[in-house]
Amino acid sequence: MGPVGSWVVRAGAGFGRACVGAVVCLLVPGVWAAAVGLGVWCGAEHPWSWIGPAVIVCVGTVGLARPVCRTVRSLVARWTGTGIPDGYRQPGPVTQLSTGYWWNGFSYERSRRDAVMDQRMRLWWSDPATWRDLRFVLVAPVTAGVVAALPPAAVTAGGLGLGQAAAVPRPVGGLALVLAVAVAPYAWRAVEKVAVRFLRPSPAMVLAERVDELTAQRADATVAQAAEIRRIERDLHDGAQARLVALGLALATAEALMDRDPRQAKALMREARAGATASLTELRELIRGISPPVLSERGLVDAVRALALDVPLDVAVSAAGPLRLDPPIESAVYFGIAELLTNAVKHAGASRARVSLVRDDTGLVVEVEDDGRGGADARPGGGLAGLRRRLAVFDGTLGITSPAGGPTRVRMAVPCE
């Protein structure tokens, strides 16, 4: 495609984006204009006739603010790949107390419906993002909306001018069409500039969101630590401790039989030795579940390769050289890979898997891919959701791509120096 063809494609795509951006940015002023027209049509001699249009202006502005802002963010992300976080406060759980009332984090209500409605209203009113969205729908029409409306307005003016029989409007119409073609590839970019400037969360909102995130991570870490302690206690009580008690009883019995029945005493001693060996094996397995020795001795890459040998899959492990990270990060990544490979065996029915570990300027990136049936997602309370929470403690992220029929590709990214 030559330069002319490329310009035509850019102009056509830019014209379409400019039209969409103009419609979205000028939607609220359109509601205002319709309300004013309704007031004029009802008659200006009656002062009360303007109450309805005023209500339409207020309700329309407030009701359209958040949908317009969400649409703008979606368009900017689709057109430019620039993601703009919304920063909206998320509602907390609504729980029923023993008294029968419902608690929504703000007040007690008699029914769940009333509690949810009250929570939504309070969140909407107290959320700084609400007032940021209202500011955007007031600023966008006179900035991005006007600029994005230039190409369609110029095309309209050009069509009207060329349709006139007089000599003067025709050159003006031709100039309008030239202007539309010239600005079409660039006019829509004003939507991105204004959206990035006015729709980004403020530092106070980012800080509040970070505090909420860290609070949730602390709660998850506390719960996970308590669960891990209970698991260790249960394994020790049901496994090694029971075997050691049996070992003590066997030794006491052998001591009592040593003089009367040496043969039976020797048999008990042999059973006690076998019990001691089994107890030692269980203790080693328990220690390996807490922190694999190969992980602390030889590093993450060798630990993952040793793990791949124990998994009933054809696992290929690739890494860009040895990787030594902080022990908590290595442990989280190791057990994350172990859980993903276990899921590939138990749930995906996979036969092959691939593990890739890469260290770049931002941190560690781990990709685990299998040829299973797909359909994996981070359901609340599931293993993948728990893995995402564990990585979030280190500001890590978990990305899942798992279409129906496979393959499943999971990407873990953990920032580290």
Short mmCIF file of C-alpha atoms in Angstrom, two decimals:
data_model
loop_
_atom_site.label_atom_id
_atom_site.label_comp_id
_atom_site.label_asym_id
_atom_site.label_seq_id
_atom_site.Cartn_x
_atom_site.Cartn_y
_atom_site.Cartn_z
CA MET A 1 0.00 0.00 0.00
CA GLY A 2 1.44 3.36 -1.07
CA PRO A 3 1.49 6.63 0.84
CA VAL A 4 -1.81 7.77 -0.69
CA GLY A 5 -3.57 4.53 0.21
CA SER A 6 -2.16 4.63 3.72
CA TRP A 7 -3.39 8.20 4.13
CA VAL A 8 -6.86 7.24 2.90
CA VAL A 9 -7.03 4.38 5.40
CA ARG A 10 -5.86 6.63 8.24
CA ALA A 11 -8.31 9.35 7.24
CA GLY A 12 -11.21 6.90 7.07
CA ALA A 13 -10.40 5.30 10.42
CA GLY A 14 -9.81 8.72 11.98
CA PHE A 15 -13.11 10.05 10.64
CA GLY A 16 -15.01 7.12 12.15
CA ARG A 17 -13.28 7.52 15.51
CA ALA A 18 -13.88 11.26 15.47
CA CYS A 19 -17.61 10.72 14.88
CA VAL A 20 -17.84 8.22 17.73
CA GLY A 21 -15.82 10.44 20.06
CA ALA A 22 -17.93 13.47 19.23
CA VAL A 23 -21.18 11.60 19.89
CA VAL A 24 -19.95 10.30 23.26
CA CYS A 25 -18.45 13.61 24.44
CA LEU A 26 -21.43 15.67 23.29
CA LEU A 27 -24.09 13.30 24.63
CA VAL A 28 -24.66 15.26 27.85
CA PRO A 29 -24.90 18.65 26.06
CA GLY A 30 -27.36 16.97 23.72
CA VAL A 31 -29.53 16.14 26.72
CA TRP A 32 -29.26 19.77 27.83
CA ALA A 33 -30.32 21.00 24.39
CA ALA A 34 -33.27 18.61 24.34
CA ALA A 35 -34.34 19.82 27.80
CA VAL A 36 -34.13 23.48 26.72
CA GLY A 37 -36.11 22.67 23.59
CA LEU A 38 -38.74 20.98 25.74
CA GLY A 39 -38.96 24.07 27.95
CA VAL A 40 -39.38 26.36 24.95
CA TRP A 41 -41.99 24.08 23.46
CA CYS A 42 -43.96 23.98 26.74
CA GLY A 43 -44.04 27.78 26.79
CA ALA A 44 -41.78 30.28 28.49
CA GLU A 45 -44.71 32.29 29.88
CA HIS A 46 -45.26 29.67 32.58
CA PRO A 47 -42.34 29.69 35.07
CA TRP A 48 -43.27 26.22 36.35
CA SER A 49 -42.82 24.76 32.87
CA TRP A 50 -39.04 24.94 33.30
CA ILE A 51 -39.02 22.63 36.34
CA GLY A 52 -39.28 19.52 34.16
CA PRO A 53 -36.39 20.50 31.84
CA ALA A 54 -34.27 21.45 34.87
CA VAL A 55 -34.90 18.03 36.39
CA ILE A 56 -34.01 16.39 33.06
CA VAL A 57 -30.73 18.35 32.93
CA CYS A 58 -29.74 17.35 36.48
CA VAL A 59 -30.81 13.72 36.25
CA GLY A 60 -29.39 13.30 32.76
CA THR A 61 -26.01 14.76 33.73
CA VAL A 62 -25.69 12.66 36.87
CA GLY A 63 -27.05 9.50 35.30
CA LEU A 64 -24.91 9.67 32.15
CA ALA A 65 -21.64 10.72 33.81
CA ARG A 66 -20.40 7.26 34.74
CA PRO A 67 -21.56 5.46 31.54
CA VAL A 68 -19.98 8.18 29.39
CA CYS A 69 -16.69 7.94 31.27
CA ARG A 70 -16.65 4.16 31.05
CA THR A 71 -17.31 4.35 27.31
CA VAL A 72 -14.49 6.86 26.86
CA ARG A 73 -12.06 4.63 28.77
CA SER A 74 -13.08 1.66 26.64
CA LEU A 75 -12.62 3.61 23.41
CA VAL A 76 -9.21 4.94 24.44
CA ALA A 77 -8.05 1.45 25.44
CA ARG A 78 -9.29 -0.01 22.14
CA TRP A 79 -7.86 2.73 19.93
CA THR A 80 -4.52 3.40 21.61
CA GLY A 81 -3.94 0.59 24.10
CA THR A 82 -3.78 3.13 26.94
CA GLY A 83 -5.53 1.80 30.02
CA ILE A 84 -7.07 4.40 32.33
CA PRO A 85 -7.95 2.96 35.77
CA ASP A 86 -11.45 3.91 36.86
CA GLY A 87 -10.65 4.09 40.58
CA TYR A 88 -14.24 3.39 41.62
CA ARG A 89 -14.75 2.25 45.19
CA GLN A 90 -16.00 -1.31 45.35
CA PRO A 91 -18.92 -2.21 47.64
CA GLY A 92 -18.18 -4.36 50.63
CA PRO A 93 -20.11 -7.46 51.69
CA VAL A 94 -23.66 -7.15 52.96
CA THR A 95 -24.15 -9.49 55.90
CA GLN A 96 -27.14 -10.49 57.99
CA LEU A 97 -26.70 -10.30 61.76
CA SER A 98 -28.22 -12.53 64.40
CA THR A 99 -30.78 -9.79 65.11
CA GLY A 100 -32.15 -10.16 61.58
CA TYR A 101 -30.89 -6.75 60.41
CA TRP A 102 -28.51 -6.35 57.48
CA TRP A 103 -25.21 -4.50 57.82
CA ASN A 104 -23.79 -2.88 54.67
CA GLY A 105 -20.75 -1.16 56.14
CA PHE A 106 -22.61 2.09 56.78
CA SER A 107 -25.93 1.35 58.46
CA TYR A 108 -28.34 -1.38 59.56
CA GLU A 109 -31.34 -2.13 57.34
CA ARG A 110 -34.34 -4.41 57.68
CA SER A 111 -33.86 -6.18 54.33
CA ARG A 112 -30.98 -7.04 52.04
CA ARG A 113 -32.50 -4.97 49.24
CA ASP A 114 -32.61 -1.85 51.42
CA ALA A 115 -29.06 -2.50 52.62
CA VAL A 116 -27.72 -2.83 49.06
CA MET A 117 -29.55 0.30 47.85
CA ASP A 118 -28.34 2.34 50.83
CA GLN A 119 -24.78 1.10 50.29
CA ARG A 120 -24.82 2.03 46.60
CA MET A 121 -26.15 5.53 47.31
CA ARG A 122 -23.59 6.17 50.03
CA LEU A 123 -20.74 4.85 47.88
CA TRP A 124 -21.84 6.93 44.92
CA TRP A 125 -22.13 10.09 47.01
CA SER A 126 -18.85 9.65 48.90
CA ASP A 127 -16.74 8.31 46.01
CA PRO A 128 -14.33 10.97 44.67
CA ALA A 129 -14.54 9.24 41.29
CA THR A 130 -18.17 10.37 41.00
CA TRP A 131 -17.21 14.04 41.12
CA ARG A 132 -14.29 13.38 38.79
CA ASP A 133 -16.71 11.89 36.23
CA LEU A 134 -19.04 14.87 36.57
CA ARG A 135 -16.12 17.21 35.98
CA PHE A 136 -15.17 15.26 32.86
CA VAL A 137 -18.64 15.43 31.28
CA LEU A 138 -18.54 19.22 31.81
CA VAL A 139 -15.03 19.66 30.39
CA ALA A 140 -15.10 17.11 27.55
CA PRO A 141 -17.75 18.82 25.35
CA VAL A 142 -15.81 22.12 25.10
CA THR A 143 -12.44 20.37 24.56
CA ALA A 144 -12.39 16.88 23.06
CA GLY A 145 -15.99 17.10 21.83
CA VAL A 146 -15.42 20.26 19.80
CA VAL A 147 -12.18 18.98 18.27
CA ALA A 148 -13.61 15.54 17.45
CA ALA A 149 -16.67 17.17 15.86
CA LEU A 150 -14.52 19.06 13.32
CA PRO A 151 -14.34 16.28 10.65
CA PRO A 152 -18.08 15.44 10.61
CA ALA A 153 -18.99 19.13 10.81
CA ALA A 154 -16.63 19.94 7.92
CA VAL A 155 -18.07 17.09 5.83
CA THR A 156 -21.58 18.34 6.51
CA ALA A 157 -20.62 21.89 5.61
CA GLY A 158 -18.86 20.66 2.47
CA GLY A 159 -21.87 18.68 1.33
CA LEU A 160 -24.19 21.62 1.88
CA GLY A 161 -21.84 24.00 0.09
CA LEU A 162 -21.33 21.82 -2.94
CA GLY A 163 -25.07 21.29 -3.16
CA GLN A 164 -25.74 25.00 -3.62
CA ALA A 165 -26.19 26.48 -7.09
CA ALA A 166 -24.45 29.75 -6.19
CA ALA A 167 -20.79 30.22 -7.07
CA VAL A 168 -19.57 31.33 -3.62
CA PRO A 169 -20.69 28.37 -1.43
CA ARG A 170 -19.10 25.77 -3.71
CA PRO A 171 -15.43 26.75 -3.10
CA VAL A 172 -16.25 27.04 0.59
CA GLY A 173 -17.70 23.53 0.51
CA GLY A 174 -14.61 22.23 -1.26
CA LEU A 175 -12.35 23.82 1.36
CA ALA A 176 -14.50 22.27 4.08
CA LEU A 177 -14.04 18.81 2.58
CA VAL A 178 -10.28 19.35 2.31
CA LEU A 179 -10.25 20.43 5.96
CA ALA A 180 -12.21 17.30 6.95
CA VAL A 181 -9.74 15.01 5.17
CA ALA A 182 -6.75 16.87 6.62
CA VAL A 183 -7.84 16.76 10.28
CA ALA A 184 -9.61 13.38 10.27
CA PRO A 185 -6.50 11.31 11.23
CA TYR A 186 -5.78 13.58 14.22
CA ALA A 187 -9.01 15.05 15.58
CA TRP A 188 -10.01 11.94 17.51
CA ARG A 189 -6.74 12.01 19.49
CA ALA A 190 -8.09 14.89 21.54
CA VAL A 191 -10.38 12.35 23.22
CA GLU A 192 -7.35 10.42 24.46
CA LYS A 193 -5.55 13.54 25.71
CA VAL A 194 -8.54 14.85 27.64
CA ALA A 195 -9.43 11.42 29.02
CA VAL A 196 -5.91 10.79 30.31
CA ARG A 197 -5.80 14.27 31.83
CA PHE A 198 -9.19 14.27 33.58
CA LEU A 199 -10.13 10.61 34.11
CA ARG A 200 -7.00 9.36 35.84
CA PRO A 201 -7.45 8.66 39.56
CA SER A 202 -6.07 11.43 41.71
CA PRO A 203 -3.10 10.71 44.04
CA ALA A 204 -5.50 10.64 46.99
CA MET A 205 -7.70 8.07 45.22
CA VAL A 206 -4.67 5.95 44.29
CA LEU A 207 -3.44 6.08 47.88
CA ALA A 208 -6.85 5.13 49.26
CA GLU A 209 -7.13 2.24 46.80
CA ARG A 210 -3.63 1.09 47.74
CA VAL A 211 -4.50 1.19 51.43
CA ASP A 212 -7.60 -0.92 50.80
CA GLU A 213 -5.56 -3.36 48.72
CA LEU A 214 -2.88 -3.69 51.40
CA THR A 215 -5.54 -4.16 54.07
CA ALA A 216 -7.10 -7.00 52.06
CA GLN A 217 -3.66 -8.52 51.43
CA ARG A 218 -2.86 -8.40 55.14
CA ALA A 219 -6.12 -10.15 55.94
CA ASP A 220 -5.43 -12.80 53.27
CA ALA A 221 -1.88 -13.29 54.57
CA THR A 222 -3.16 -13.69 58.12
CA VAL A 223 -5.77 -16.25 57.04
CA ALA A 224 -3.24 -18.13 54.90
CA GLN A 225 -0.70 -18.19 57.72
CA ALA A 226 -3.27 -19.51 60.20
CA ALA A 227 -4.38 -22.18 57.71
CA GLU A 228 -0.77 -23.22 57.09
CA ILE A 229 -0.10 -23.49 60.84
CA ARG A 230 -3.23 -25.64 61.25
CA ARG A 231 -2.10 -27.85 58.37
CA ILE A 232 1.33 -28.37 59.93
CA GLU A 233 -0.21 -29.13 63.32
CA ARG A 234 -2.64 -31.60 61.76
CA ASP A 235 0.10 -33.35 59.77
CA LEU A 236 2.31 -33.61 62.84
CA HIS A 237 -0.54 -34.83 65.07
CA ASP A 238 -1.97 -37.37 62.63
CA GLY A 239 1.31 -38.53 61.14
CA ALA A 240 4.66 -38.25 62.86
CA GLN A 241 3.28 -37.85 66.38
CA ALA A 242 1.07 -40.94 66.11
CA ARG A 243 3.99 -42.98 64.76
CA LEU A 244 6.31 -41.77 67.51
CA VAL A 245 3.73 -42.71 70.18
CA ALA A 246 3.43 -46.16 68.62
CA LEU A 247 7.23 -46.35 68.50
CA GLY A 248 7.46 -45.60 72.22
CA LEU A 249 4.88 -48.24 73.05
CA ALA A 250 6.68 -50.80 70.88
CA LEU A 251 10.00 -50.08 72.59
CA ALA A 252 8.41 -50.35 76.04
CA THR A 253 6.85 -53.68 75.10
CA ALA A 254 10.15 -54.94 73.65
CA GLU A 255 11.94 -53.96 76.86
CA ALA A 256 9.42 -55.93 78.90
CA LEU A 257 9.75 -58.98 76.61
CA MET A 258 13.54 -58.89 76.34
CA ASP A 259 14.08 -61.43 79.14
CA ARG A 260 11.01 -63.65 78.63
CA ASP A 261 10.71 -63.75 74.82
CA PRO A 262 13.79 -62.36 73.03
CA ARG A 263 12.45 -63.40 69.61
CA GLN A 264 9.25 -61.41 70.05
CA ALA A 265 11.25 -58.49 71.42
CA LYS A 266 13.47 -58.51 68.32
CA ALA A 267 10.38 -58.50 66.08
CA LEU A 268 9.03 -55.50 67.95
CA MET A 269 12.40 -53.79 67.60
CA ARG A 270 12.30 -54.35 63.85
CA GLU A 271 8.78 -52.88 63.69
CA ALA A 272 9.93 -49.92 65.76
CA ARG A 273 12.83 -49.31 63.38
CA ALA A 274 10.46 -49.41 60.41
CA GLY A 275 8.16 -46.97 62.24
CA ALA A 276 11.09 -44.63 62.91
CA THR A 277 12.01 -44.72 59.22
CA ALA A 278 8.42 -43.95 58.22
CA SER A 279 8.27 -41.09 60.73
CA LEU A 280 11.49 -39.65 59.34
CA THR A 281 10.07 -39.87 55.80
CA GLU A 282 6.88 -38.07 56.86
CA LEU A 283 8.87 -35.34 58.59
CA ARG A 284 10.95 -34.85 55.45
CA GLU A 285 7.79 -34.61 53.33
CA LEU A 286 6.36 -32.08 55.77
CA ILE A 287 9.54 -29.99 55.64
CA ARG A 288 9.51 -30.19 51.85
CA GLY A 289 5.92 -28.86 51.86
CA ILE A 290 6.99 -25.88 53.96
CA SER A 291 10.14 -25.08 52.00
CA PRO A 292 11.69 -27.55 49.56
CA PRO A 293 15.39 -28.06 50.37
CA VAL A 294 16.33 -27.89 46.68
CA LEU A 295 14.75 -24.43 46.54
CA SER A 296 16.98 -23.02 49.25
CA GLU A 297 20.06 -24.95 48.17
CA ARG A 298 20.02 -24.69 44.37
CA GLY A 299 17.56 -21.90 43.53
CA LEU A 300 14.24 -21.50 41.79
CA VAL A 301 15.15 -22.90 38.36
CA ASP A 302 16.56 -26.20 39.65
CA ALA A 303 13.66 -26.52 42.08
CA VAL A 304 11.17 -26.14 39.22
CA ARG A 305 13.09 -28.69 37.14
CA ALA A 306 13.03 -31.14 40.05
CA LEU A 307 9.32 -30.49 40.40
CA ALA A 308 8.79 -31.18 36.70
CA LEU A 309 10.34 -34.65 37.12
CA ASP A 310 7.74 -35.56 39.76
CA VAL A 311 4.72 -34.37 37.75
CA PRO A 312 3.03 -37.02 35.54
CA LEU A 313 3.34 -34.72 32.52
CA ASP A 314 5.85 -34.05 29.80
CA VAL A 315 7.06 -30.71 31.23
CA ALA A 316 9.64 -28.56 29.44
CA VAL A 317 11.36 -25.96 31.63
CA SER A 318 13.24 -23.07 30.06
CA ALA A 319 15.04 -20.30 31.92
CA ALA A 320 17.42 -17.52 30.96
CA GLY A 321 20.24 -18.53 33.30
CA PRO A 322 20.15 -19.06 37.06
CA LEU A 323 17.69 -16.94 38.99
CA ARG A 324 18.22 -16.10 42.64
CA LEU A 325 15.53 -13.99 44.25
CA ASP A 326 14.42 -13.20 47.76
CA PRO A 327 13.31 -16.41 49.53
CA PRO A 328 9.66 -15.29 50.00
CA ILE A 329 9.34 -14.49 46.28
CA GLU A 330 11.00 -17.75 45.25
CA SER A 331 8.69 -19.71 47.54
CA ALA A 332 5.54 -17.97 46.24
CA VAL A 333 6.54 -18.50 42.59
CA TYR A 334 7.56 -22.13 43.19
CA PHE A 335 4.31 -23.11 44.85
CA GLY A 336 2.41 -21.12 42.21
CA ILE A 337 4.03 -23.21 39.46
CA ALA A 338 3.33 -26.36 41.45
CA GLU A 339 -0.35 -25.46 41.73
CA LEU A 340 -0.63 -24.68 38.02
CA LEU A 341 0.97 -28.00 37.05
CA THR A 342 -1.30 -29.82 39.49
CA ASN A 343 -4.33 -28.13 37.93
CA ALA A 344 -3.10 -29.19 34.49
CA VAL A 345 -3.06 -32.82 35.65
CA LYS A 346 -6.25 -32.91 37.75
CA HIS A 347 -8.62 -30.56 35.92
CA ALA A 348 -7.30 -29.88 32.40
CA GLY A 349 -6.38 -33.44 31.44
CA ALA A 350 -3.19 -32.17 29.82
CA SER A 351 -0.39 -34.36 28.46
CA ARG A 352 2.29 -31.70 27.98
CA ALA A 353 3.19 -28.46 29.70
CA ARG A 354 5.78 -25.73 29.29
CA VAL A 355 7.27 -23.53 32.02
CA SER A 356 9.24 -20.43 31.08
CA LEU A 357 11.10 -18.22 33.58
CA VAL A 358 12.51 -14.91 32.36
CA ARG A 359 14.10 -12.09 34.34
CA ASP A 360 13.81 -8.65 32.72
CA ASP A 361 14.21 -5.04 33.82
CA THR A 362 10.88 -5.00 35.66
CA GLY A 363 11.08 -8.32 37.48
CA LEU A 364 10.40 -12.01 37.05
CA VAL A 365 7.96 -13.27 34.41
CA VAL A 366 6.79 -16.88 34.56
CA GLU A 367 4.59 -18.47 31.91
CA VAL A 368 2.98 -21.89 32.36
CA GLU A 369 1.20 -23.36 29.34
CA ASP A 370 -0.52 -26.72 28.95
CA ASP A 371 -2.41 -28.47 26.15
CA GLY A 372 -5.45 -29.31 28.29
CA ARG A 373 -9.12 -28.68 27.69
CA GLY A 374 -9.03 -25.03 28.82
CA GLY A 375 -11.79 -23.11 30.53
CA ALA A 376 -9.75 -22.16 33.58
CA ASP A 377 -10.68 -18.97 35.43
CA ALA A 378 -10.02 -17.37 38.80
CA ARG A 379 -13.29 -18.18 40.56
CA PRO A 380 -13.79 -16.69 44.03
CA GLY A 381 -12.48 -19.12 46.60
CA GLY A 382 -10.64 -21.18 43.99
CA GLY A 383 -6.97 -22.02 43.73
CA LEU A 384 -6.22 -19.47 41.00
CA ALA A 385 -7.87 -16.71 43.01
CA GLY A 386 -5.74 -17.70 46.00
CA LEU A 387 -2.63 -17.67 43.82
CA ARG A 388 -3.51 -14.19 42.60
CA ARG A 389 -3.84 -13.00 46.21
CA ARG A 390 -0.48 -14.53 47.16
CA LEU A 391 1.24 -12.80 44.26
CA ALA A 392 -0.48 -9.51 45.09
CA VAL A 393 1.43 -9.44 48.39
CA PHE A 394 4.55 -8.77 46.29
CA ASP A 395 2.68 -6.48 43.84
CA GLY A 396 2.63 -9.38 41.41
CA THR A 397 -0.03 -10.03 38.78
CA LEU A 398 -1.65 -13.14 37.37
CA GLY A 399 -2.96 -13.25 33.80
CA ILE A 400 -5.03 -16.18 32.55
CA THR A 401 -5.77 -17.03 28.92
CA SER A 402 -7.78 -20.23 28.73
CA PRO A 403 -10.31 -20.52 25.91
CA ALA A 404 -12.60 -23.53 25.75
CA GLY A 405 -10.67 -26.39 24.18
CA GLY A 406 -7.32 -24.99 25.29
CA PRO A 407 -4.54 -24.29 25.48
CA THR A 408 -4.30 -22.66 28.90
CA ARG A 409 -1.61 -20.02 29.36
CA VAL A 410 -0.99 -18.43 32.76
CA ARG A 411 1.42 -15.53 33.16
CA MET A 412 2.81 -14.58 36.55
CA ALA A 413 4.76 -11.32 36.83
CA VAL A 414 6.47 -10.31 40.07
CA PRO A 415 8.43 -7.03 40.26
CA CYS A 416 11.80 -7.42 41.97
CA GLU A 417 15.20 -5.79 41.90
#
